[in-house]
Tab-separated table of C-alpha atoms in Angstrom:
chain	number	residue	atom	x	y	z
A	1	MET	CA	-9.555	26.573	-2.445
A	2	LYS	CA	-8.083	25.900	-6.473
A	3	ILE	CA	-5.638	23.735	-6.745
A	4	ILE	CA	-3.898	24.583	-10.209
A	5	VAL	CA	-2.333	21.075	-11.527
A	6	MET	CA	0.006	21.631	-14.797
A	7	ASN	CA	0.283	17.659	-16.328
A	8	SER	CA	3.827	17.610	-18.502
A	9	THR	CA	2.875	14.214	-19.232
A	10	ASP	CA	-0.350	15.397	-22.277
A	11	VAL	CA	0.734	18.835	-21.745
A	12	ARG	CA	-3.133	19.763	-19.943
A	13	ILE	CA	-3.886	22.208	-17.311
A	14	GLU	CA	-6.670	20.878	-14.732
A	15	VAL	CA	-8.452	23.579	-12.075
A	16	LEU	CA	-9.130	21.519	-8.926
A	17	THR	CA	-11.819	23.176	-6.455
A	18	VAL	CA	-11.619	21.021	-3.524
A	19	SER	CA	-13.142	21.843	0.453
A	20	ASP	CA	-10.204	22.925	2.860
A	21	ARG	CA	-12.114	20.461	4.890
A	22	LEU	CA	-11.334	17.299	2.047
A	23	ILE	CA	-6.881	17.942	2.734
A	24	GLU	CA	-6.010	16.741	5.831
A	25	ASN	CA	-3.134	18.386	7.780
A	26	ASP	CA	-2.425	20.816	4.319
A	27	ASP	CA	-1.355	17.818	2.860
A	28	ILE	CA	-1.474	18.551	-0.698
A	29	GLU	CA	0.372	15.782	-2.261
A	30	GLN	CA	-1.361	13.580	-0.703
A	31	PHE	CA	-5.061	14.187	-1.612
A	32	LEU	CA	-3.921	14.365	-5.419
A	33	SER	CA	-2.178	11.063	-4.916
A	34	GLU	CA	-5.133	9.454	-3.279
A	35	HIS	CA	-7.244	11.154	-6.378
A	36	GLY	CA	-5.238	9.635	-9.002
A	37	TYR	CA	-2.628	12.196	-9.918
A	38	SER	CA	0.820	11.191	-10.542
A	39	LEU	CA	3.028	13.611	-8.760
A	40	ASN	CA	6.396	12.434	-11.211
A	41	SER	CA	3.984	13.837	-14.099
A	42	ILE	CA	2.748	16.950	-12.493
A	43	SER	CA	3.572	20.661	-10.905
A	44	TRP	CA	1.094	22.231	-8.929
A	45	MET	CA	-0.267	25.192	-6.825
A	46	ALA	CA	-2.996	26.326	-4.361
A	47	ALA	CA	-4.594	29.472	-4.179
A	48	PRO	CA	-7.869	30.249	-1.713
A	49	VAL	CA	-9.616	31.846	-4.321
A	50	ASP	CA	-12.832	31.717	-6.414
A	51	PHE	CA	-10.901	33.005	-9.891
A	52	VAL	CA	-7.326	32.762	-10.877
A	53	PRO	CA	-5.670	35.298	-13.013
A	54	VAL	CA	-4.269	34.026	-16.174
A	55	LYS	CA	-1.835	36.427	-18.506
A	56	PHE	CA	-1.673	35.063	-22.318
A	57	HIS	CA	1.395	36.115	-24.124
A	58	GLU	CA	1.614	36.314	-28.019
A	59	TYR	CA	5.252	36.499	-29.537
A	60	GLY	CA	5.527	37.445	-33.249
A	61	ILE	CA	7.085	39.341	-35.943
A	62	CYS	CA	5.684	42.367	-37.769
A	63	ALA	CA	5.370	41.727	-41.128
A	64	THR	CA	5.589	45.388	-42.559
A	65	ASP	CA	9.933	45.934	-40.045
A	66	GLY	CA	10.374	43.020	-39.213
A	67	GLU	CA	10.651	43.654	-35.759
A	68	GLU	CA	9.166	41.287	-32.750
A	69	ILE	CA	6.442	41.947	-31.244
A	70	HIS	CA	4.883	41.094	-28.090
A	71	ALA	CA	0.899	41.378	-27.358
A	72	GLU	CA	-0.347	40.426	-24.129
A	73	ARG	CA	-3.769	40.590	-22.483
A	74	ASP	CA	-5.356	39.797	-18.593
A	75	ALA	CA	-8.160	37.091	-18.079
A	76	ARG	CA	-9.354	34.740	-15.581
A	77	LEU	CA	-9.676	30.861	-14.944
A	78	LYS	CA	-12.969	30.249	-14.032
A	79	ASP	CA	-15.590	27.929	-14.181
A	80	PHE	CA	-17.268	28.253	-17.852
A	81	SER	CA	-20.757	26.469	-16.868
A	82	ILE	CA	-23.587	27.700	-19.139
A	83	TYR	CA	-24.572	29.324	-16.468
A	84	ASP	CA	-21.437	31.516	-15.573
A	85	SER	CA	-21.929	31.905	-20.035
A	86	VAL	CA	-25.611	32.927	-19.970
A	87	GLN	CA	-24.617	35.300	-17.201
A	88	GLU	CA	-21.691	37.310	-19.042
A	89	VAL	CA	-23.869	37.434	-22.214
A	90	LYS	CA	-26.454	39.468	-20.185
A	91	ARG	CA	-23.866	41.213	-18.884
A	92	ARG	CA	-22.785	42.086	-22.296
A	93	GLU	CA	-26.021	42.750	-23.457
A	94	GLN	CA	-26.914	45.484	-20.456
A	95	GLN	CA	-23.592	47.205	-20.595
A	96	GLU	CA	-24.872	47.458	-24.855
A	97	LEU	CA	-28.275	48.964	-23.779
A	98	VAL	CA	-26.506	51.560	-21.411
A	99	GLU	CA	-24.154	52.647	-24.077
A	100	LYS	CA	-26.595	53.085	-26.201
A	101	LEU	CA	-28.663	54.857	-23.169
A	102	HIS	CA	-26.016	57.344	-22.445
A	103	ARG	CA	-25.649	58.166	-26.132
A	104	TYR	CA	-29.695	58.275	-27.545
A	105	GLY	CA	-31.639	58.580	-24.531
A	106	LYS	CA	-32.812	62.093	-22.780
A	107	HIS	CA	-30.936	63.443	-20.245
A	108	GLU	CA	-33.147	64.160	-17.473
A	109	GLU	CA	-31.994	65.171	-13.679
A	110	ASP	CA	-29.705	61.792	-12.967
A	111	CYS	CA	-30.463	59.491	-15.510
A	112	PHE	CA	-30.760	58.733	-18.932
A	113	GLU	CA	-34.214	57.566	-20.472
A	114	TRP	CA	-35.722	56.500	-23.652
A	115	HIS	CA	-39.579	56.386	-24.087
A	116	PHE	CA	-40.491	54.070	-26.986
A	117	GLU	CA	-43.047	54.881	-28.876
A	118	GLY	CA	-45.023	53.217	-31.511
A	119	GLU	CA	-43.983	49.881	-31.703
A	120	CYS	CA	-42.532	48.796	-28.558
A	121	PRO	CA	-39.683	46.306	-27.763
A	122	ILE	CA	-41.618	42.820	-26.913
A	123	VAL	CA	-38.990	40.435	-24.433
A	124	ALA	CA	-39.511	37.474	-22.850
A	125	ALA	CA	-38.618	37.857	-19.142
A	126	TYR	CA	-39.979	36.702	-15.943
A	127	ASP	CA	-42.919	38.721	-14.793
A	128	TYR	CA	-44.764	37.960	-11.071
A	129	GLU	CA	-41.917	35.301	-11.335
A	130	GLU	CA	-44.017	33.995	-13.695
A	131	PRO	CA	-42.216	33.390	-17.875
A	132	CYS	CA	-44.177	35.864	-20.374
A	133	ASP	CA	-43.748	38.166	-23.282
A	134	VAL	CA	-43.119	41.691	-21.842
A	135	VAL	CA	-43.696	44.718	-24.184
A	136	ILE	CA	-40.896	47.514	-23.109
A	137	LEU	CA	-42.312	50.821	-22.981
A	138	ALA	CA	-39.699	52.981	-21.526
A	139	ALA	CA	-35.765	52.215	-20.494
A	140	LYS	CA	-33.398	54.215	-18.415
A	141	VAL	CA	-30.306	54.370	-16.647
A	142	ASP	CA	-29.040	56.366	-13.688
A	143	GLU	CA	-25.401	57.330	-12.696
A	144	ASP	CA	-24.933	54.607	-10.823
A	145	GLY	CA	-25.251	52.746	-14.260
A	146	ASP	CA	-28.297	51.020	-12.474
A	147	ILE	CA	-30.673	49.813	-15.193
A	148	THR	CA	-34.923	50.390	-14.623
A	149	LEU	CA	-37.549	48.953	-17.539
A	150	ILE	CA	-41.135	49.848	-17.787
A	151	GLY	CA	-43.112	47.098	-19.108
A	152	ASP	CA	-46.844	45.535	-19.377
A	153	GLU	CA	-47.456	41.970	-19.730
A	154	LYS	CA	-48.057	41.488	-23.811
A	155	ASN	CA	-51.252	39.401	-22.990
A	156	ASP	CA	-52.830	41.797	-19.767
A	157	ARG	CA	-51.801	45.379	-20.946
A	158	GLY	CA	-52.851	47.884	-18.406
A	159	ASN	CA	-50.396	47.571	-15.362
A	160	GLU	CA	-47.511	49.225	-16.800
A	161	HIS	CA	-44.525	48.512	-14.165
A	162	GLU	CA	-41.408	48.219	-13.364
A	163	ILE	CA	-39.055	45.382	-14.597
A	164	ASP	CA	-36.244	43.921	-13.461
A	165	ILE	CA	-33.272	44.140	-16.079
A	166	ASP	CA	-31.774	40.758	-14.611
A	167	GLU	CA	-35.652	38.618	-14.987
A	168	VAL	CA	-34.970	39.318	-18.779
A	169	PHE	CA	-34.238	36.477	-20.352
A	170	ALA	CA	-30.436	36.301	-21.759
A	171	GLY	CA	-30.210	36.971	-25.780
A	172	GLN	CA	-33.507	39.413	-25.401
A	173	VAL	CA	-32.094	42.677	-24.198
A	174	ASP	CA	-30.617	43.236	-27.602
A	175	PHE	CA	-34.228	43.414	-28.646
A	176	ILE	CA	-34.730	47.014	-26.550
A	177	THR	CA	-31.429	47.959	-27.368
A	178	ALA	CA	-31.659	47.610	-31.021
A	179	ALA	CA	-35.215	49.525	-30.864
A	180	ILE	CA	-33.557	53.134	-29.476
A	181	GLY	CA	-32.655	55.745	-31.698
A	182	GLN	CA	-34.628	54.226	-34.379
């Protein structure tokens, strides 16, 4: 479960991920007290979820007409570990590749594809569970948004095969995307 602690003393929000087995008889306040939280200076709420939705609001005054403006955006509170950040970069890169394939790729029966000619993009990836440089020969995306890469290990050419997009290192898919439409 997630316990959201709002500390009014130093204006801080803390997110605690706590195993249900650590809280006896659903006594969250006892758990918080035992772990150094002063119940006089905090508010808390518990939720049995991995991600906590957050709504951000911004209020201001329009410079042109003096009217009050209000903008809001939805996000979610989550762990911001380096792993999560890397996965987010990879997800965004893959989405940009899909968009570029839809824009410039040749439409086949059930997919959009791009075949590289001449100088092909080279990316770092795990191929056969080993990190290496892979020459990308083709990229395609099907109707479900699944990406398929056809590549060949740079130092062992002649063995074209599918490369799992998730095995490409973060920051490398951009080399493929940049080469499409050129």
